[in-house]
Amino acid sequence: MSHPLTRVLTLLELLQSNARLTGMELADRLNTDVRTVRRYMSHLRDLGIPVEAERGRYGGYRLARGYRMPPLVLTNDEALAVVLGLLAADRLGMGTAAPATAGALAKIERVLPQALREPLAAMRETLSFTANAVIGQAPGTGVLLALAQASRAHTTVAISHQSWRQEHTERDIDPYGVVFHTGRWYVVGHDHLRDSLRTFRIDRITSVNPRADSFTAPDGFDPVAHLTSTLAQGPYRWQVEVTIHGPLDEIARRLPRSAVTLTAQPTGVLMHARAERLDGMAHMLASLEWPFTIHHPDELRQALKNLAAQLTAAAQRKPEELPQ
């Protein structure tokens, strides 16, 4: 670490990893003296990296917020964490409208040392997920961040929204929370136009502008619970009610929260669901390890019988019976 440039880069890494370090602490880390540390600080400022110095007994150096992000110096573990996070975000559909995920991943991979590049490339090529890849319409970065900030600050915002029918409206909302669910981003909050609690897909919001008004969210409001309950009550052909004779916690882990609502009962767990096709509901129920009782619709019983017949035929089929 004798080359001055190496020490300057090491100094930048130390400042990024610590909230504040004194000149003496930095000198010890760099194996130099305090005067040289001050000279290295000048080099960082010349490169446009904002470094603040605080005098006094408890003073020291720290990175300030600047007009742009300074070069990041990552350890091997940090680089792995970033790459895995980018791969997971891409797989789950958590990216924004701009191709930021692919761009960030490409930049990191280009500058990695060879000793780390190959293992991370192997990770990228061999990593598998139990969940399928999600392809959803990504929201704009500015819209997503503006809604998150308004939710945290409890500030009313004006949004431009386009419905699935291509109907455009301008409305004010109190954003109670931002939720990512099965490949899509949603904002849940009070809609001033309808004077009711509403859920909006963020990729259908084209602009967000803060208002001067503030709001107070209802006590104990859970945006995730509200969203999943709302989606489960969507317009489907069949209303399904089944008692599953098993433990609530384990059943809840096996069934998608967006598709069912579960209520503990003395005889088991009462499941309410909506379905467009009963054969899919039959497959879901058959995949459970607990017995169940169908309340309605009666057509679900026939769907289960059809599935049982298919499985029985498959179990009895012999290799020599396969078509040539």
Short mmCIF file of N, CA, C and O in Angstrom, two decimals, residues 120-203:
data_model
loop_
_atom_site.label_atom_id
_atom_site.label_comp_id
_atom_site.label_asym_id
_atom_site.label_seq_id
_atom_site.Cartn_x
_atom_site.Cartn_y
_atom_site.Cartn_z
N LEU A 120 -18.33 -14.96 -9.43
CA LEU A 120 -19.63 -14.30 -9.53
C LEU A 120 -20.32 -14.64 -10.86
O LEU A 120 -21.54 -14.76 -10.92
N ALA A 121 -19.54 -14.78 -11.93
CA ALA A 121 -20.12 -15.21 -13.20
C ALA A 121 -20.70 -16.61 -13.08
O ALA A 121 -21.77 -16.91 -13.61
N ALA A 122 -19.98 -17.48 -12.36
CA ALA A 122 -20.49 -18.83 -12.14
C ALA A 122 -21.78 -18.78 -11.32
O ALA A 122 -22.73 -19.53 -11.60
N MET A 123 -21.83 -17.91 -10.33
CA MET A 123 -23.04 -17.76 -9.53
C MET A 123 -24.20 -17.30 -10.40
O MET A 123 -25.32 -17.82 -10.33
N ARG A 124 -23.94 -16.33 -11.26
CA ARG A 124 -25.00 -15.79 -12.11
C ARG A 124 -25.54 -16.86 -13.07
O ARG A 124 -26.74 -16.92 -13.34
N GLU A 125 -24.66 -17.71 -13.58
CA GLU A 125 -25.06 -18.69 -14.58
C GLU A 125 -25.71 -19.93 -13.97
O GLU A 125 -26.47 -20.63 -14.64
N THR A 126 -25.40 -20.21 -12.72
CA THR A 126 -25.90 -21.46 -12.12
C THR A 126 -26.98 -21.24 -11.08
O THR A 126 -27.61 -22.21 -10.65
N LEU A 127 -27.19 -19.99 -10.65
CA LEU A 127 -28.16 -19.72 -9.60
C LEU A 127 -29.58 -20.04 -10.09
O LEU A 127 -29.99 -19.62 -11.16
N SER A 128 -30.32 -20.79 -9.29
CA SER A 128 -31.70 -21.14 -9.61
C SER A 128 -32.63 -20.60 -8.53
O SER A 128 -32.23 -20.40 -7.38
N PHE A 129 -33.88 -20.37 -8.91
CA PHE A 129 -34.89 -19.86 -8.00
C PHE A 129 -36.06 -20.84 -7.98
O PHE A 129 -36.42 -21.40 -9.01
N THR A 130 -36.66 -21.00 -6.81
CA THR A 130 -37.85 -21.85 -6.75
C THR A 130 -39.06 -21.14 -7.35
O THR A 130 -39.98 -21.78 -7.83
N ALA A 131 -39.06 -19.81 -7.33
CA ALA A 131 -40.17 -19.06 -7.92
C ALA A 131 -39.87 -18.79 -9.39
O ALA A 131 -38.71 -18.61 -9.78
N ASN A 132 -40.91 -18.77 -10.21
CA ASN A 132 -40.76 -18.48 -11.62
C ASN A 132 -40.38 -17.02 -11.82
O ASN A 132 -40.69 -16.15 -11.00
N ALA A 133 -39.73 -16.74 -12.94
CA ALA A 133 -39.39 -15.36 -13.27
C ALA A 133 -40.68 -14.57 -13.48
O ALA A 133 -41.65 -15.06 -14.03
N VAL A 134 -40.67 -13.32 -13.02
CA VAL A 134 -41.85 -12.47 -13.13
C VAL A 134 -41.59 -11.40 -14.17
O VAL A 134 -40.55 -10.74 -14.17
N ILE A 135 -42.53 -11.25 -15.10
CA ILE A 135 -42.44 -10.20 -16.11
C ILE A 135 -43.61 -9.26 -15.89
O ILE A 135 -44.76 -9.60 -16.14
N GLY A 136 -43.34 -8.09 -15.37
CA GLY A 136 -44.39 -7.12 -15.10
C GLY A 136 -44.01 -5.76 -15.64
O GLY A 136 -42.85 -5.52 -15.97
N GLN A 137 -44.99 -4.88 -15.75
CA GLN A 137 -44.72 -3.53 -16.21
C GLN A 137 -44.06 -2.75 -15.08
O GLN A 137 -44.66 -2.57 -14.01
N ALA A 138 -42.84 -2.29 -15.30
CA ALA A 138 -42.09 -1.62 -14.24
C ALA A 138 -42.51 -0.16 -14.13
O ALA A 138 -42.82 0.48 -15.14
N PRO A 139 -42.52 0.41 -12.92
CA PRO A 139 -42.89 1.82 -12.75
C PRO A 139 -41.70 2.72 -13.04
O PRO A 139 -40.55 2.29 -13.11
N GLY A 140 -41.99 4.02 -13.20
CA GLY A 140 -40.92 4.99 -13.34
C GLY A 140 -40.20 5.20 -12.03
O GLY A 140 -40.82 5.19 -10.95
N THR A 141 -38.89 5.37 -12.09
CA THR A 141 -38.10 5.54 -10.87
C THR A 141 -38.56 6.73 -10.07
O THR A 141 -38.74 6.66 -8.85
N GLY A 142 -38.76 7.89 -10.75
CA GLY A 142 -39.17 9.10 -10.05
C GLY A 142 -40.51 8.95 -9.37
O GLY A 142 -40.72 9.42 -8.25
N VAL A 143 -41.46 8.29 -10.04
CA VAL A 143 -42.79 8.08 -9.47
C VAL A 143 -42.71 7.19 -8.23
O VAL A 143 -43.29 7.50 -7.19
N LEU A 144 -41.96 6.10 -8.34
CA LEU A 144 -41.84 5.17 -7.22
C LEU A 144 -41.22 5.84 -6.00
O LEU A 144 -41.71 5.72 -4.87
N LEU A 145 -40.13 6.58 -6.20
CA LEU A 145 -39.46 7.22 -5.08
C LEU A 145 -40.31 8.34 -4.48
O LEU A 145 -40.32 8.53 -3.26
N ALA A 146 -41.02 9.08 -5.32
CA ALA A 146 -41.87 10.16 -4.82
C ALA A 146 -42.99 9.62 -3.94
O ALA A 146 -43.32 10.20 -2.89
N LEU A 147 -43.58 8.49 -4.31
CA LEU A 147 -44.64 7.89 -3.50
C LEU A 147 -44.08 7.36 -2.18
O LEU A 147 -44.73 7.47 -1.14
N ALA A 148 -42.89 6.76 -2.23
CA ALA A 148 -42.27 6.26 -1.00
C ALA A 148 -41.97 7.41 -0.04
O ALA A 148 -42.21 7.30 1.17
N GLN A 149 -41.44 8.52 -0.56
CA GLN A 149 -41.14 9.67 0.29
C GLN A 149 -42.41 10.26 0.89
O GLN A 149 -42.44 10.63 2.07
N ALA A 150 -43.47 10.38 0.08
CA ALA A 150 -44.72 10.94 0.58
C ALA A 150 -45.34 10.04 1.64
O ALA A 150 -45.92 10.52 2.62
N SER A 151 -45.20 8.72 1.47
CA SER A 151 -45.73 7.78 2.45
C SER A 151 -45.00 7.93 3.78
O SER A 151 -45.63 7.93 4.85
N ARG A 152 -43.68 8.07 3.73
CA ARG A 152 -42.92 8.21 4.96
C ARG A 152 -43.19 9.55 5.64
O ARG A 152 -43.29 9.64 6.87
N ALA A 153 -43.33 10.62 4.83
CA ALA A 153 -43.54 11.96 5.39
C ALA A 153 -45.01 12.26 5.68
O ALA A 153 -45.33 13.33 6.20
N HIS A 154 -45.91 11.32 5.33
CA HIS A 154 -47.36 11.52 5.52
C HIS A 154 -47.82 12.79 4.81
O HIS A 154 -48.50 13.64 5.39
N THR A 155 -47.45 12.91 3.54
CA THR A 155 -47.80 14.06 2.73
C THR A 155 -48.74 13.65 1.60
O THR A 155 -48.48 12.68 0.89
N THR A 156 -49.83 14.40 1.43
CA THR A 156 -50.75 14.16 0.32
C THR A 156 -50.07 14.48 -1.01
O THR A 156 -49.27 15.41 -1.09
N VAL A 157 -50.37 13.67 -2.03
CA VAL A 157 -49.78 13.91 -3.36
C VAL A 157 -50.89 13.92 -4.41
O VAL A 157 -51.94 13.29 -4.26
N ALA A 158 -50.62 14.67 -5.48
CA ALA A 158 -51.49 14.66 -6.65
C ALA A 158 -50.88 13.70 -7.67
O ALA A 158 -49.68 13.77 -7.96
N ILE A 159 -51.69 12.80 -8.20
CA ILE A 159 -51.19 11.82 -9.16
C ILE A 159 -51.99 11.91 -10.46
O ILE A 159 -53.17 12.29 -10.47
N SER A 160 -51.33 11.57 -11.54
CA SER A 160 -51.99 11.37 -12.83
C SER A 160 -52.06 9.87 -13.04
O SER A 160 -51.03 9.19 -13.06
N HIS A 161 -53.27 9.35 -13.19
CA HIS A 161 -53.46 7.90 -13.22
C HIS A 161 -54.23 7.49 -14.47
O HIS A 161 -55.16 8.18 -14.90
N GLN A 162 -53.81 6.37 -15.05
CA GLN A 162 -54.50 5.81 -16.22
C GLN A 162 -54.99 4.41 -15.88
O GLN A 162 -54.19 3.54 -15.53
N SER A 163 -56.29 4.18 -15.95
CA SER A 163 -56.86 2.90 -15.57
C SER A 163 -56.61 1.87 -16.67
O SER A 163 -56.14 2.19 -17.76
N TRP A 164 -56.97 0.61 -16.38
CA TRP A 164 -56.81 -0.45 -17.36
C TRP A 164 -57.74 -0.23 -18.56
O TRP A 164 -57.52 -0.79 -19.63
N ARG A 165 -58.77 0.62 -18.38
CA ARG A 165 -59.64 0.97 -19.51
C ARG A 165 -59.10 2.16 -20.30
O ARG A 165 -59.79 2.71 -21.16
N GLN A 166 -57.87 2.60 -19.97
CA GLN A 166 -57.24 3.74 -20.61
C GLN A 166 -57.93 5.06 -20.26
O GLN A 166 -57.85 6.04 -21.01
N GLU A 167 -58.62 5.09 -19.12
CA GLU A 167 -59.26 6.31 -18.66
C GLU A 167 -58.28 7.09 -17.80
O GLU A 167 -57.74 6.57 -16.82
N HIS A 168 -58.08 8.37 -18.13
CA HIS A 168 -57.10 9.20 -17.43
C HIS A 168 -57.80 10.08 -16.39
O HIS A 168 -58.80 10.71 -16.69
N THR A 169 -57.28 10.08 -15.17
CA THR A 169 -57.83 10.92 -14.11
C THR A 169 -56.71 11.61 -13.35
O THR A 169 -55.58 11.11 -13.28
N GLU A 170 -57.03 12.77 -12.79
CA GLU A 170 -56.15 13.49 -11.87
C GLU A 170 -56.80 13.42 -10.50
O GLU A 170 -57.98 13.73 -10.35
N ARG A 171 -56.04 13.00 -9.49
CA ARG A 171 -56.63 12.84 -8.16
C ARG A 171 -55.58 13.04 -7.09
O ARG A 171 -54.38 12.90 -7.35
N ASP A 172 -56.04 13.37 -5.89
CA ASP A 172 -55.17 13.47 -4.72
C ASP A 172 -55.32 12.21 -3.89
O ASP A 172 -56.44 11.72 -3.68
N ILE A 173 -54.19 11.69 -3.39
CA ILE A 173 -54.23 10.51 -2.52
C ILE A 173 -53.33 10.72 -1.32
O ILE A 173 -52.35 11.48 -1.37
N ASP A 174 -53.68 10.06 -0.23
CA ASP A 174 -52.82 9.97 0.96
C ASP A 174 -52.17 8.60 0.92
O ASP A 174 -52.82 7.59 1.24
N PRO A 175 -50.92 8.50 0.52
CA PRO A 175 -50.29 7.17 0.38
C PRO A 175 -49.92 6.57 1.73
O PRO A 175 -49.04 7.06 2.42
N TYR A 176 -50.60 5.47 2.10
CA TYR A 176 -50.32 4.82 3.37
C TYR A 176 -49.12 3.87 3.27
O TYR A 176 -48.50 3.55 4.28
N GLY A 177 -48.81 3.38 2.08
CA GLY A 177 -47.68 2.46 1.95
C GLY A 177 -47.50 2.00 0.52
O GLY A 177 -48.44 2.00 -0.28
N VAL A 178 -46.27 1.62 0.20
CA VAL A 178 -45.91 1.06 -1.11
C VAL A 178 -45.66 -0.42 -0.92
O VAL A 178 -44.95 -0.83 0.01
N VAL A 179 -46.23 -1.25 -1.81
CA VAL A 179 -46.13 -2.70 -1.68
C VAL A 179 -45.69 -3.30 -3.02
O VAL A 179 -46.21 -2.92 -4.07
N PHE A 180 -44.73 -4.22 -2.96
CA PHE A 180 -44.36 -5.00 -4.14
C PHE A 180 -44.96 -6.38 -3.98
O PHE A 180 -44.74 -7.06 -2.98
N HIS A 181 -45.74 -6.82 -4.99
CA HIS A 181 -46.47 -8.08 -4.88
C HIS A 181 -46.51 -8.77 -6.23
O HIS A 181 -47.02 -8.20 -7.22
N THR A 182 -45.95 -9.97 -6.29
CA THR A 182 -45.97 -10.83 -7.48
C THR A 182 -45.66 -10.07 -8.76
O THR A 182 -46.40 -10.14 -9.75
N GLY A 183 -44.56 -9.33 -8.75
CA GLY A 183 -44.08 -8.70 -9.97
C GLY A 183 -44.63 -7.32 -10.24
O GLY A 183 -44.28 -6.72 -11.27
N ARG A 184 -45.45 -6.78 -9.37
CA ARG A 184 -45.99 -5.44 -9.60
C ARG A 184 -45.87 -4.58 -8.34
O ARG A 184 -45.87 -5.10 -7.22
N TRP A 185 -45.77 -3.25 -8.56
CA TRP A 185 -45.71 -2.28 -7.48
C TRP A 185 -47.09 -1.65 -7.31
O TRP A 185 -47.74 -1.29 -8.28
N TYR A 186 -47.50 -1.48 -6.05
CA TYR A 186 -48.79 -0.87 -5.73
C TYR A 186 -48.60 0.20 -4.67
O TYR A 186 -47.67 0.14 -3.85
N VAL A 187 -49.50 1.20 -4.68
CA VAL A 187 -49.59 2.15 -3.58
C VAL A 187 -51.00 2.05 -3.02
O VAL A 187 -51.98 2.01 -3.75
N VAL A 188 -51.08 1.97 -1.69
CA VAL A 188 -52.36 1.85 -0.99
C VAL A 188 -52.56 3.13 -0.19
O VAL A 188 -51.65 3.60 0.51
N GLY A 189 -53.77 3.71 -0.28
CA GLY A 189 -54.02 4.92 0.47
C GLY A 189 -55.43 5.45 0.29
O GLY A 189 -56.27 4.83 -0.38
N HIS A 190 -55.68 6.60 0.87
CA HIS A 190 -57.01 7.23 0.78
C HIS A 190 -57.08 8.07 -0.48
O HIS A 190 -56.25 8.94 -0.73
N ASP A 191 -58.09 7.79 -1.29
CA ASP A 191 -58.31 8.50 -2.54
C ASP A 191 -59.32 9.62 -2.29
O ASP A 191 -60.48 9.37 -1.95
N HIS A 192 -58.88 10.89 -2.44
CA HIS A 192 -59.76 12.02 -2.17
C HIS A 192 -60.89 12.10 -3.20
O HIS A 192 -61.99 12.57 -2.87
N LEU A 193 -60.63 11.66 -4.42
CA LEU A 193 -61.65 11.74 -5.46
C LEU A 193 -62.84 10.85 -5.13
O LEU A 193 -64.00 11.25 -5.30
N ARG A 194 -62.57 9.62 -4.68
CA ARG A 194 -63.65 8.69 -4.33
C ARG A 194 -63.98 8.69 -2.84
O ARG A 194 -64.95 8.04 -2.43
N ASP A 195 -63.16 9.41 -2.06
CA ASP A 195 -63.32 9.45 -0.60
C ASP A 195 -63.38 8.04 -0.02
O ASP A 195 -64.28 7.70 0.76
N SER A 196 -62.42 7.22 -0.42
CA SER A 196 -62.39 5.83 0.05
C SER A 196 -60.97 5.30 -0.03
O SER A 196 -60.09 5.91 -0.66
N LEU A 197 -60.77 4.16 0.61
CA LEU A 197 -59.47 3.49 0.58
C LEU A 197 -59.31 2.79 -0.77
O LEU A 197 -60.18 1.99 -1.17
N ARG A 198 -58.22 3.07 -1.48
CA ARG A 198 -58.05 2.51 -2.82
C ARG A 198 -56.63 1.98 -2.99
O ARG A 198 -55.70 2.33 -2.25
N THR A 199 -56.47 1.14 -4.00
CA THR A 199 -55.18 0.57 -4.36
C THR A 199 -54.90 0.91 -5.82
O THR A 199 -55.77 0.71 -6.68
N PHE A 200 -53.69 1.42 -6.11
CA PHE A 200 -53.32 1.80 -7.47
C PHE A 200 -52.05 1.08 -7.88
O PHE A 200 -51.10 0.99 -7.09
N ARG A 201 -52.04 0.58 -9.09
CA ARG A 201 -50.79 0.06 -9.65
C ARG A 201 -49.89 1.24 -10.01
O ARG A 201 -50.30 2.16 -10.72
N ILE A 202 -48.66 1.20 -9.53
CA ILE A 202 -47.77 2.34 -9.69
C ILE A 202 -47.33 2.50 -11.15
O ILE A 202 -47.06 3.62 -11.60
N ASP A 203 -47.27 1.41 -11.92
CA ASP A 203 -46.87 1.56 -13.32
C ASP A 203 -47.92 2.29 -14.14
O ASP A 203 -47.65 2.70 -15.27
#
